Amino acid sequence: MFSRRHFLQTSAALGSTLLVGDIAPAWAQGAGAANLSGLQPLSGTVFDLTIGRSQLAIDGRTGPAITVNGQVPAPLLRWREGDEITLRVHNTLDTDTSIHWHGILLPNEMDGVPGVTFPGIRPGETFTYRFPLRQSGTYWYHSHSGLQEQLGHYGPIIIEPRGADPVGFDREYIIVLSDYTFEGPHRVFQRLMVSSDTYNFQQRTVPDFFRDASQNGFRSALRDRLMWGQMRMSPTDISDVTGATLDFLMNGHGLDDNWTGLFEPGERVRLRFINASAMTFFNVRIPGLPMTVVQADGLDVQPVETDEFQIGVAETYDVVVQPRGDRAYTLMCETIDRSGYVRGTLAPRLGMVAPVPALRPRPTTTMRDMGMDHGAMTGMNHGSVDMAEPAAPEMDHVAMGHGTAPQSPTDHVAMGHDMGGVDSGPQRHDHRRGPGVANVAMQPVSRLHEPGAGLEDVPHRALAYTQLRSLDRNPDQRAPAREIEVHLTSNMERYMWSFDGTRFSEVVEPIEFIQGERLRLTMVNDTMMVHPIHLHGMFFEVVNGETSHKPRKHTINVKPGEKLSVDVTPEHLGDWAFHCHLLYHMHAGMFQVVSVRAGEAPPAHSGHHMQHGDH
């Protein structure tokens, strides 16, 4: 007999929304819009994917979309580790397109980045991707052409492990978070170029000033306003594209749809979160239901229980929850700047809902986000700024002399608490300066232990990178032989984004990695925004204090004023994209190429930022 429980389990295994009863929810009844049919799974080893144009519907409004097989999100691709996959991608658009397989280890020519690994797929043409699967886990795919990703060109990938899955669960759901603008991405980008704060509708007000004056004193509040004014910055610039133009989606559905996943009380439910947004970080929580994080960026981690986590653009997290009561739970995904949210429901029966938490107060940036310590702030012409807690480095490396030149990372390892290139002394800035670099972090510190903007003072547990430990022992236990330092740079007012002060259109040489070498890549964020940095073609180990079980990721959030390190062992030869995954930042120039070549590694002192010092 095909029982209700068998139906639920089968549907969950396919990653689709579970519909029970005589009446499906409104969002599941409409077949005319590309985003209202739920995640449609495709499995096997040979696939045909067609890129085209459709319409999507969000809370009563319709807008244009770029779709894969007429769907937003694109079809859920289910693969199995060890198989060889063939994907024929047909372009029916009137412009070039592409697909990048985010986080998938594959031959260079299959990575799908136009101008870097292949020419792109021209109108009317078909390109065949073919590669073996060497991994399992939760991943995703998306366009790497222009701003198509913002229009719906993205979809989930689940790769089943060849052996037993170390994560036990009774059912699973894939949760694809994304954003969409009815303005159109090119219009949004044009407006940002004219005025970078055009979508910041949460500027501080006169009542905010009097509140700050009441708490911190009139003179302190006035100095704070004058300081930010002279820097032409706003402490509310957490995100530059916000709910003022964006709608936030869960599996293609807006707020009114209330995406729902069903469960039987007591079941272990695996939720695979994918942030496929163009510009939005989400803080994810399920009030009343703890989450156990079991996977990050597709790779298994030692289970860690938490109540909330921040997921950056292009990151993935798998969590397991075990709801026991006959009640509904709200799956709350709040934007990092508190300008909006999307929510869903986990429930034992369709139609049940739970209270939706109110949006929390917006976070604001501080001088810590500029990479300044308290002493540096008091020396500014603007006067001191009262802060509850001055910036403090993770550990004291003053005597290590890092300010003279990048040294062998083994010196850090020898100290026994390796956190990468973290120093308390003044930061050296040998990169290009000019109109594209409005400010630099004079004293950046590691912020891996911080859960992310807006989560510092929540009354519950919030996940931080320092809590992640790889389930398996890291495959390369060698200490890195050399270090490359890259700076994240910007002029926010002019909407200029770059690495080492050089936009991609001005880059004259790639960042060189040597095949098989053990390398430390240190990133310094000289900007006032968090950036999700993605390295194609390889995983890296986050230098978070662990030794043999560092978490391995393909994307990492670098917070404002932060200095962090990752260790890399390049394997595949060729050119690989390295960029900020905030779509408009990448489009504006925060993009580089890592060239993996055969040969002997350069001397340990030749950091990449040193190579750009004379430009």
mmCIF file of C-alpha atoms in Angstrom, residues 176-483:
data_model
loop_
_atom_site.group_PDB
_atom_site.id
_atom_site.type_symbol
_atom_site.label_atom_id
_atom_site.label_comp_id
_atom_site.label_asym_id
_atom_site.label_seq_id
_atom_site.Cartn_x
_atom_site.Cartn_y
_atom_site.Cartn_z
ATOM 1 C CA VAL A 176 17.650 27.782 -1.717
ATOM 2 C CA LEU A 177 17.776 31.374 -0.494
ATOM 3 C CA SER A 178 17.964 34.138 -3.085
ATOM 4 C CA ASP A 179 17.020 37.705 -3.957
ATOM 5 C CA TYR A 180 15.310 39.346 -6.915
ATOM 6 C CA THR A 181 14.771 42.938 -8.052
ATOM 7 C CA PHE A 182 11.896 44.108 -10.227
ATOM 8 C CA GLU A 183 14.039 47.111 -11.184
ATOM 9 C CA GLY A 184 16.349 44.865 -13.169
ATOM 10 C CA PRO A 185 19.985 44.252 -12.239
ATOM 11 C CA HIS A 186 21.470 46.625 -14.819
ATOM 12 C CA ARG A 187 19.317 49.488 -13.534
ATOM 13 C CA VAL A 188 20.375 48.675 -9.968
ATOM 14 C CA PHE A 189 24.041 48.718 -10.954
ATOM 15 C CA GLN A 190 23.670 52.046 -12.752
ATOM 16 C CA ARG A 191 22.068 53.613 -9.676
ATOM 17 C CA LEU A 192 24.827 52.292 -7.435
ATOM 18 C CA MET A 193 27.456 53.829 -9.694
ATOM 19 C CA VAL A 194 25.724 57.209 -9.362
ATOM 20 C CA SER A 195 25.120 56.954 -5.603
ATOM 21 C CA SER A 196 26.352 53.954 -3.646
ATOM 22 C CA ASP A 197 23.918 54.554 -0.763
ATOM 23 C CA THR A 198 20.857 54.844 -2.993
ATOM 24 C CA TYR A 199 19.271 51.770 -1.371
ATOM 25 C CA ASN A 200 20.217 52.583 2.216
ATOM 26 C CA PHE A 201 16.880 53.721 3.616
ATOM 27 C CA GLN A 202 18.049 53.090 7.187
ATOM 28 C CA GLN A 203 20.216 56.188 7.636
ATOM 29 C CA ARG A 204 20.569 57.535 11.154
ATOM 30 C CA THR A 205 17.965 60.141 12.091
ATOM 31 C CA VAL A 206 17.707 63.078 14.490
ATOM 32 C CA PRO A 207 15.979 60.887 17.112
ATOM 33 C CA ASP A 208 18.911 58.461 16.786
ATOM 34 C CA PHE A 209 21.298 61.328 17.541
ATOM 35 C CA PHE A 210 19.431 62.335 20.709
ATOM 36 C CA ARG A 211 19.249 58.701 21.815
ATOM 37 C CA ASP A 212 23.035 58.356 21.374
ATOM 38 C CA ALA A 213 23.573 61.665 23.158
ATOM 39 C CA SER A 214 21.493 60.433 26.066
ATOM 40 C CA GLN A 215 23.478 57.200 26.290
ATOM 41 C CA ASN A 216 27.017 58.422 25.492
ATOM 42 C CA GLY A 217 26.947 62.181 26.058
ATOM 43 C CA PHE A 218 26.275 65.044 23.668
ATOM 44 C CA ARG A 219 29.898 65.736 22.763
ATOM 45 C CA SER A 220 30.643 62.090 22.059
ATOM 46 C CA ALA A 221 27.566 61.738 19.844
ATOM 47 C CA LEU A 222 28.444 64.921 17.956
ATOM 48 C CA ARG A 223 32.066 63.831 17.413
ATOM 49 C CA ASP A 224 30.829 60.517 16.103
ATOM 50 C CA ARG A 225 28.533 62.215 13.543
ATOM 51 C CA LEU A 226 31.282 64.611 12.435
ATOM 52 C CA MET A 227 33.779 61.785 12.029
ATOM 53 C CA TRP A 228 31.508 59.718 9.799
ATOM 54 C CA GLY A 229 30.546 62.824 7.838
ATOM 55 C CA GLN A 230 34.155 63.755 7.121
ATOM 56 C CA MET A 231 34.844 60.209 5.913
ATOM 57 C CA ARG A 232 31.728 60.385 3.704
ATOM 58 C CA MET A 233 30.556 57.097 5.141
ATOM 59 C CA SER A 234 27.560 55.911 7.087
ATOM 60 C CA PRO A 235 27.670 53.384 9.925
ATOM 61 C CA THR A 236 24.399 51.953 8.574
ATOM 62 C CA ASP A 237 26.043 50.869 5.293
ATOM 63 C CA ILE A 238 25.914 47.173 6.162
ATOM 64 C CA SER A 239 24.581 46.258 2.713
ATOM 65 C CA ASP A 240 24.581 48.375 -0.419
ATOM 66 C CA VAL A 241 21.630 46.586 -2.073
ATOM 67 C CA THR A 242 18.774 46.125 0.379
ATOM 68 C CA GLY A 243 15.099 45.388 0.831
ATOM 69 C CA ALA A 244 14.455 48.796 -0.711
ATOM 70 C CA THR A 245 14.706 47.070 -4.103
ATOM 71 C CA LEU A 246 15.099 43.360 -3.330
ATOM 72 C CA ASP A 247 12.513 40.659 -2.716
ATOM 73 C CA PHE A 248 13.857 37.719 -0.751
ATOM 74 C CA LEU A 249 12.981 34.199 -1.833
ATOM 75 C CA MET A 250 12.971 30.690 -0.405
ATOM 76 C CA ASN A 251 13.018 28.034 -3.145
ATOM 77 C CA GLY A 252 11.717 30.735 -5.478
ATOM 78 C CA HIS A 253 8.808 31.709 -3.203
ATOM 79 C CA GLY A 254 8.131 35.045 -1.547
ATOM 80 C CA LEU A 255 6.758 35.881 1.870
ATOM 81 C CA ASP A 256 3.108 35.363 1.008
ATOM 82 C CA ASP A 257 3.696 31.819 -0.248
ATOM 83 C CA ASN A 258 5.002 30.520 3.092
ATOM 84 C CA TRP A 259 7.052 27.612 1.752
ATOM 85 C CA THR A 260 6.283 24.612 3.970
ATOM 86 C CA GLY A 261 8.147 21.409 4.704
ATOM 87 C CA LEU A 262 6.386 18.621 6.585
ATOM 88 C CA PHE A 263 7.737 16.283 9.237
ATOM 89 C CA GLU A 264 6.626 13.559 11.602
ATOM 90 C CA PRO A 265 7.404 14.477 15.223
ATOM 91 C CA GLY A 266 10.649 12.878 16.335
ATOM 92 C CA GLU A 267 12.151 12.609 12.865
ATOM 93 C CA ARG A 268 15.646 13.857 12.110
ATOM 94 C CA VAL A 269 15.208 16.394 9.327
ATOM 95 C CA ARG A 270 18.194 17.494 7.271
ATOM 96 C CA LEU A 271 17.999 21.037 5.912
ATOM 97 C CA ARG A 272 20.467 21.846 3.147
ATOM 98 C CA PHE A 273 20.818 25.631 2.977
ATOM 99 C CA ILE A 274 22.231 27.254 -0.160
ATOM 100 C CA ASN A 275 22.635 31.027 -0.371
ATOM 101 C CA ALA A 276 22.193 31.676 -4.094
ATOM 102 C CA SER A 277 21.597 35.401 -3.600
ATOM 103 C CA ALA A 278 23.272 38.056 -5.672
ATOM 104 C CA MET A 279 23.830 40.456 -2.750
ATOM 105 C CA THR A 280 22.214 39.208 0.466
ATOM 106 C CA PHE A 281 23.630 37.662 3.635
ATOM 107 C CA PHE A 282 21.027 35.912 5.775
ATOM 108 C CA ASN A 283 20.916 35.204 9.510
ATOM 109 C CA VAL A 284 19.078 31.891 9.841
ATOM 110 C CA ARG A 285 17.258 30.616 12.919
ATOM 111 C CA ILE A 286 14.310 28.396 13.819
ATOM 112 C CA PRO A 287 12.927 29.747 17.121
ATOM 113 C CA GLY A 288 12.431 26.940 19.601
ATOM 114 C CA LEU A 289 14.365 24.385 17.544
ATOM 115 C CA PRO A 290 18.150 23.897 17.916
ATOM 116 C CA MET A 291 20.126 23.131 14.784
ATOM 117 C CA THR A 292 23.123 20.825 14.509
ATOM 118 C CA VAL A 293 25.536 21.915 11.786
ATOM 119 C CA VAL A 294 26.905 18.828 9.984
ATOM 120 C CA GLN A 295 28.302 20.207 6.739
ATOM 121 C CA ALA A 296 29.792 23.474 5.457
ATOM 122 C CA ASP A 297 30.343 24.199 1.753
ATOM 123 C CA GLY A 298 29.590 20.590 0.898
ATOM 124 C CA LEU A 299 32.149 18.983 3.217
ATOM 125 C CA ASP A 300 31.340 17.206 6.470
ATOM 126 C CA VAL A 301 32.188 18.879 9.768
ATOM 127 C CA GLN A 302 32.112 17.564 13.300
ATOM 128 C CA PRO A 303 28.561 18.215 14.542
ATOM 129 C CA VAL A 304 28.103 21.497 16.417
ATOM 130 C CA GLU A 305 24.796 22.610 17.876
ATOM 131 C CA THR A 306 23.708 26.208 17.485
ATOM 132 C CA ASP A 307 20.607 28.385 17.449
ATOM 133 C CA GLU A 308 21.504 30.739 14.594
ATOM 134 C CA PHE A 309 24.062 31.079 11.839
ATOM 135 C CA GLN A 310 24.976 33.660 9.251
ATOM 136 C CA ILE A 311 25.224 32.366 5.701
ATOM 137 C CA GLY A 312 27.140 34.475 3.224
ATOM 138 C CA VAL A 313 26.448 34.655 -0.478
ATOM 139 C CA ALA A 314 27.548 31.386 -2.164
ATOM 140 C CA GLU A 315 28.018 29.472 1.122
ATOM 141 C CA THR A 316 26.130 26.300 1.977
ATOM 142 C CA TYR A 317 25.331 24.816 5.389
ATOM 143 C CA ASP A 318 23.643 21.506 6.179
ATOM 144 C CA VAL A 319 21.909 21.258 9.538
ATOM 145 C CA VAL A 320 19.873 18.539 11.244
ATOM 146 C CA VAL A 321 16.861 19.377 13.391
ATOM 147 C CA GLN A 322 14.604 17.062 15.362
ATOM 148 C CA PRO A 323 11.201 18.624 16.023
ATOM 149 C CA ARG A 324 9.377 16.538 18.622
ATOM 150 C CA GLY A 325 6.122 18.329 19.273
ATOM 151 C CA ASP A 326 2.916 18.536 17.268
ATOM 152 C CA ARG A 327 3.550 22.149 16.393
ATOM 153 C CA ALA A 328 4.858 24.384 13.623
ATOM 154 C CA TYR A 329 8.204 26.166 13.541
ATOM 155 C CA THR A 330 9.151 29.298 11.613
ATOM 156 C CA LEU A 331 12.212 29.036 9.424
ATOM 157 C CA MET A 332 13.367 32.657 9.809
ATOM 158 C CA CYS A 333 15.934 34.039 7.350
ATOM 159 C CA GLU A 334 16.580 37.676 8.193
ATOM 160 C CA THR A 335 18.852 39.855 6.066
ATOM 161 C CA ILE A 336 22.102 40.982 7.646
ATOM 162 C CA ASP A 337 21.035 44.647 7.520
ATOM 163 C CA ARG A 338 17.524 43.894 8.843
ATOM 164 C CA SER A 339 15.917 45.453 5.761
ATOM 165 C CA GLY A 340 13.802 42.378 5.129
ATOM 166 C CA TYR A 341 13.423 38.635 5.482
ATOM 167 C CA VAL A 342 11.982 35.509 3.969
ATOM 168 C CA ARG A 343 10.405 32.793 6.029
ATOM 169 C CA GLY A 344 9.116 29.286 5.668
ATOM 170 C CA THR A 345 7.450 26.791 7.956
ATOM 171 C CA LEU A 346 8.287 23.326 9.242
ATOM 172 C CA ALA A 347 5.113 21.606 10.391
ATOM 173 C CA PRO A 348 3.522 18.174 10.869
ATOM 174 C CA ARG A 349 0.520 19.244 8.761
ATOM 175 C CA LEU A 350 -0.042 21.572 5.856
ATOM 176 C CA GLY A 351 -1.653 24.883 6.776
ATOM 177 C CA MET A 352 -0.030 25.154 10.206
ATOM 178 C CA VAL A 353 1.944 28.313 10.936
ATOM 179 C CA ALA A 354 4.078 29.610 13.776
ATOM 180 C CA PRO A 355 4.655 33.175 14.962
ATOM 181 C CA VAL A 356 7.012 35.177 12.749
ATOM 182 C CA PRO A 357 9.572 37.128 14.800
ATOM 183 C CA ALA A 358 9.720 40.879 14.284
ATOM 184 C CA LEU A 359 12.762 42.271 12.515
ATOM 185 C CA ARG A 360 15.486 43.071 15.017
ATOM 186 C CA PRO A 361 17.172 46.506 15.221
ATOM 187 C CA ARG A 362 19.645 47.150 12.423
ATOM 188 C CA PRO A 363 23.328 46.684 13.243
ATOM 189 C CA THR A 364 25.783 49.507 12.670
ATOM 190 C CA THR A 365 29.474 49.566 11.878
ATOM 191 C CA THR A 366 32.116 50.918 14.249
ATOM 192 C CA MET A 367 35.753 51.937 14.039
ATOM 193 C CA ARG A 368 36.578 48.278 14.624
ATOM 194 C CA ASP A 369 35.183 47.651 11.161
ATOM 195 C CA MET A 370 37.733 50.095 9.787
ATOM 196 C CA GLY A 371 40.604 48.069 11.201
ATOM 197 C CA MET A 372 41.428 50.618 13.920
ATOM 198 C CA ASP A 373 42.071 49.949 17.571
ATOM 199 C CA HIS A 374 40.858 52.217 20.336
ATOM 200 C CA GLY A 375 44.200 53.987 20.564
ATOM 201 C CA ALA A 376 44.178 54.822 16.877
ATOM 202 C CA MET A 377 40.720 56.288 17.182
ATOM 203 C CA THR A 378 41.675 58.631 19.979
ATOM 204 C CA GLY A 379 44.463 60.023 17.824
ATOM 205 C CA MET A 380 42.135 61.015 14.994
ATOM 206 C CA ASN A 381 41.379 64.658 14.333
ATOM 207 C CA HIS A 382 37.732 63.882 14.860
ATOM 208 C CA GLY A 383 38.348 63.151 18.520
ATOM 209 C CA SER A 384 37.729 59.920 20.361
ATOM 210 C CA VAL A 385 34.695 57.764 19.880
ATOM 211 C CA ASP A 386 33.268 56.097 22.933
ATOM 212 C CA MET A 387 32.908 52.384 22.360
ATOM 213 C CA ALA A 388 31.795 49.721 24.742
ATOM 214 C CA GLU A 389 34.702 47.477 23.791
ATOM 215 C CA PRO A 390 37.847 48.536 21.932
ATOM 216 C CA ALA A 391 39.154 46.352 19.154
ATOM 217 C CA ALA A 392 41.628 43.782 20.432
ATOM 218 C CA PRO A 393 43.734 41.364 18.450
ATOM 219 C CA GLU A 394 43.372 37.632 18.888
ATOM 220 C CA MET A 395 47.014 37.309 19.948
ATOM 221 C CA ASP A 396 50.128 39.385 20.200
ATOM 222 C CA HIS A 397 52.474 39.080 17.245
ATOM 223 C CA VAL A 398 54.128 42.474 17.664
ATOM 224 C CA ALA A 399 57.575 40.971 18.007
ATOM 225 C CA MET A 400 57.232 38.957 14.826
ATOM 226 C CA GLY A 401 57.974 41.930 12.577
ATOM 227 C CA HIS A 402 55.334 41.107 9.971
ATOM 228 C CA GLY A 403 55.293 44.765 8.930
ATOM 229 C CA THR A 404 58.596 44.385 7.088
ATOM 230 C CA ALA A 405 57.618 41.636 4.628
ATOM 231 C CA PRO A 406 55.456 38.528 4.549
ATOM 232 C CA GLN A 407 57.329 35.804 6.369
ATOM 233 C CA SER A 408 57.130 32.060 6.317
ATOM 234 C CA PRO A 409 53.795 31.022 7.835
ATOM 235 C CA THR A 410 55.576 28.277 9.739
ATOM 236 C CA ASP A 411 56.635 30.965 12.218
ATOM 237 C CA HIS A 412 52.966 31.358 13.149
ATOM 238 C CA VAL A 413 52.444 27.615 13.352
ATOM 239 C CA ALA A 414 55.357 27.258 15.715
ATOM 240 C CA MET A 415 53.547 29.393 18.260
ATOM 241 C CA GLY A 416 51.058 26.588 18.811
ATOM 242 C CA HIS A 417 47.872 28.584 18.174
ATOM 243 C CA ASP A 418 47.896 29.217 14.473
ATOM 244 C CA MET A 419 45.385 31.863 13.384
ATOM 245 C CA GLY A 420 47.142 32.868 10.173
ATOM 246 C CA GLY A 421 48.667 36.254 9.448
ATOM 247 C CA VAL A 422 47.184 37.953 12.493
ATOM 248 C CA ASP A 423 49.244 40.757 13.975
ATOM 249 C CA SER A 424 48.659 43.556 16.438
ATOM 250 C CA GLY A 425 51.271 45.850 14.876
ATOM 251 C CA PRO A 426 50.576 48.332 12.073
ATOM 252 C CA GLN A 427 49.518 46.699 8.833
ATOM 253 C CA ARG A 428 51.739 47.165 5.816
ATOM 254 C CA HIS A 429 50.021 48.368 2.627
ATOM 255 C CA ASP A 430 52.222 47.804 -0.402
ATOM 256 C CA HIS A 431 49.322 47.603 -2.815
ATOM 257 C CA ARG A 432 48.265 50.207 -5.333
ATOM 258 C CA ARG A 433 46.703 53.365 -3.906
ATOM 259 C CA GLY A 434 44.648 56.022 -5.645
ATOM 260 C CA PRO A 435 41.001 56.995 -6.164
ATOM 261 C CA GLY A 436 39.911 53.364 -5.927
ATOM 262 C CA VAL A 437 41.257 52.979 -2.386
ATOM 263 C CA ALA A 438 39.425 55.314 -0.035
ATOM 264 C CA ASN A 439 40.690 53.789 3.203
ATOM 265 C CA VAL A 440 42.973 51.071 4.546
ATOM 266 C CA ALA A 441 42.851 48.962 7.692
ATOM 267 C CA MET A 442 45.760 50.114 9.844
ATOM 268 C CA GLN A 443 45.376 47.397 12.458
ATOM 269 C CA PRO A 444 43.260 44.524 11.137
ATOM 270 C CA VAL A 445 42.627 41.533 13.377
ATOM 271 C CA SER A 446 41.193 38.057 13.118
ATOM 272 C CA ARG A 447 37.417 38.044 13.551
ATOM 273 C CA LEU A 448 36.839 34.354 12.900
ATOM 274 C CA HIS A 449 35.455 33.966 16.420
ATOM 275 C CA GLU A 450 32.679 36.494 15.713
ATOM 276 C CA PRO A 451 29.372 35.127 14.373
ATOM 277 C CA GLY A 452 28.748 38.066 12.045
ATOM 278 C CA ALA A 453 27.099 41.484 11.991
ATOM 279 C CA GLY A 454 24.008 41.685 14.157
ATOM 280 C CA LEU A 455 24.697 38.431 16.003
ATOM 281 C CA GLU A 456 27.289 39.642 18.491
ATOM 282 C CA ASP A 457 24.833 40.171 21.360
ATOM 283 C CA VAL A 458 21.986 37.764 20.638
ATOM 284 C CA PRO A 459 20.749 35.904 23.754
ATOM 285 C CA HIS A 460 21.384 32.493 22.209
ATOM 286 C CA ARG A 461 24.130 30.521 20.495
ATOM 287 C CA ALA A 462 25.375 31.801 17.134
ATOM 288 C CA LEU A 463 27.827 29.925 14.935
ATOM 289 C CA ALA A 464 31.362 31.205 14.282
ATOM 290 C CA TYR A 465 34.075 29.875 11.981
ATOM 291 C CA THR A 466 36.214 28.962 14.993
ATOM 292 C CA GLN A 467 33.613 26.337 15.938
ATOM 293 C CA LEU A 468 33.987 24.434 12.679
ATOM 294 C CA ARG A 469 36.209 21.346 12.584
ATOM 295 C CA SER A 470 36.491 19.066 9.584
ATOM 296 C CA LEU A 471 35.070 15.605 10.173
ATOM 297 C CA ASP A 472 37.968 14.061 8.284
ATOM 298 C CA ARG A 473 41.641 14.751 8.810
ATOM 299 C CA ASN A 474 42.926 17.408 6.402
ATOM 300 C CA PRO A 475 44.481 15.675 3.381
ATOM 301 C CA ASP A 476 47.627 17.865 3.350
ATOM 302 C CA GLN A 477 49.315 18.203 6.738
ATOM 303 C CA ARG A 478 52.357 20.130 5.506
ATOM 304 C CA ALA A 479 53.032 23.586 6.849
ATOM 305 C CA PRO A 480 52.747 26.266 4.159
ATOM 306 C CA ALA A 481 56.076 27.203 2.589
ATOM 307 C CA ARG A 482 55.124 30.705 1.508
ATOM 308 C CA GLU A 483 52.443 33.323 2.019
#
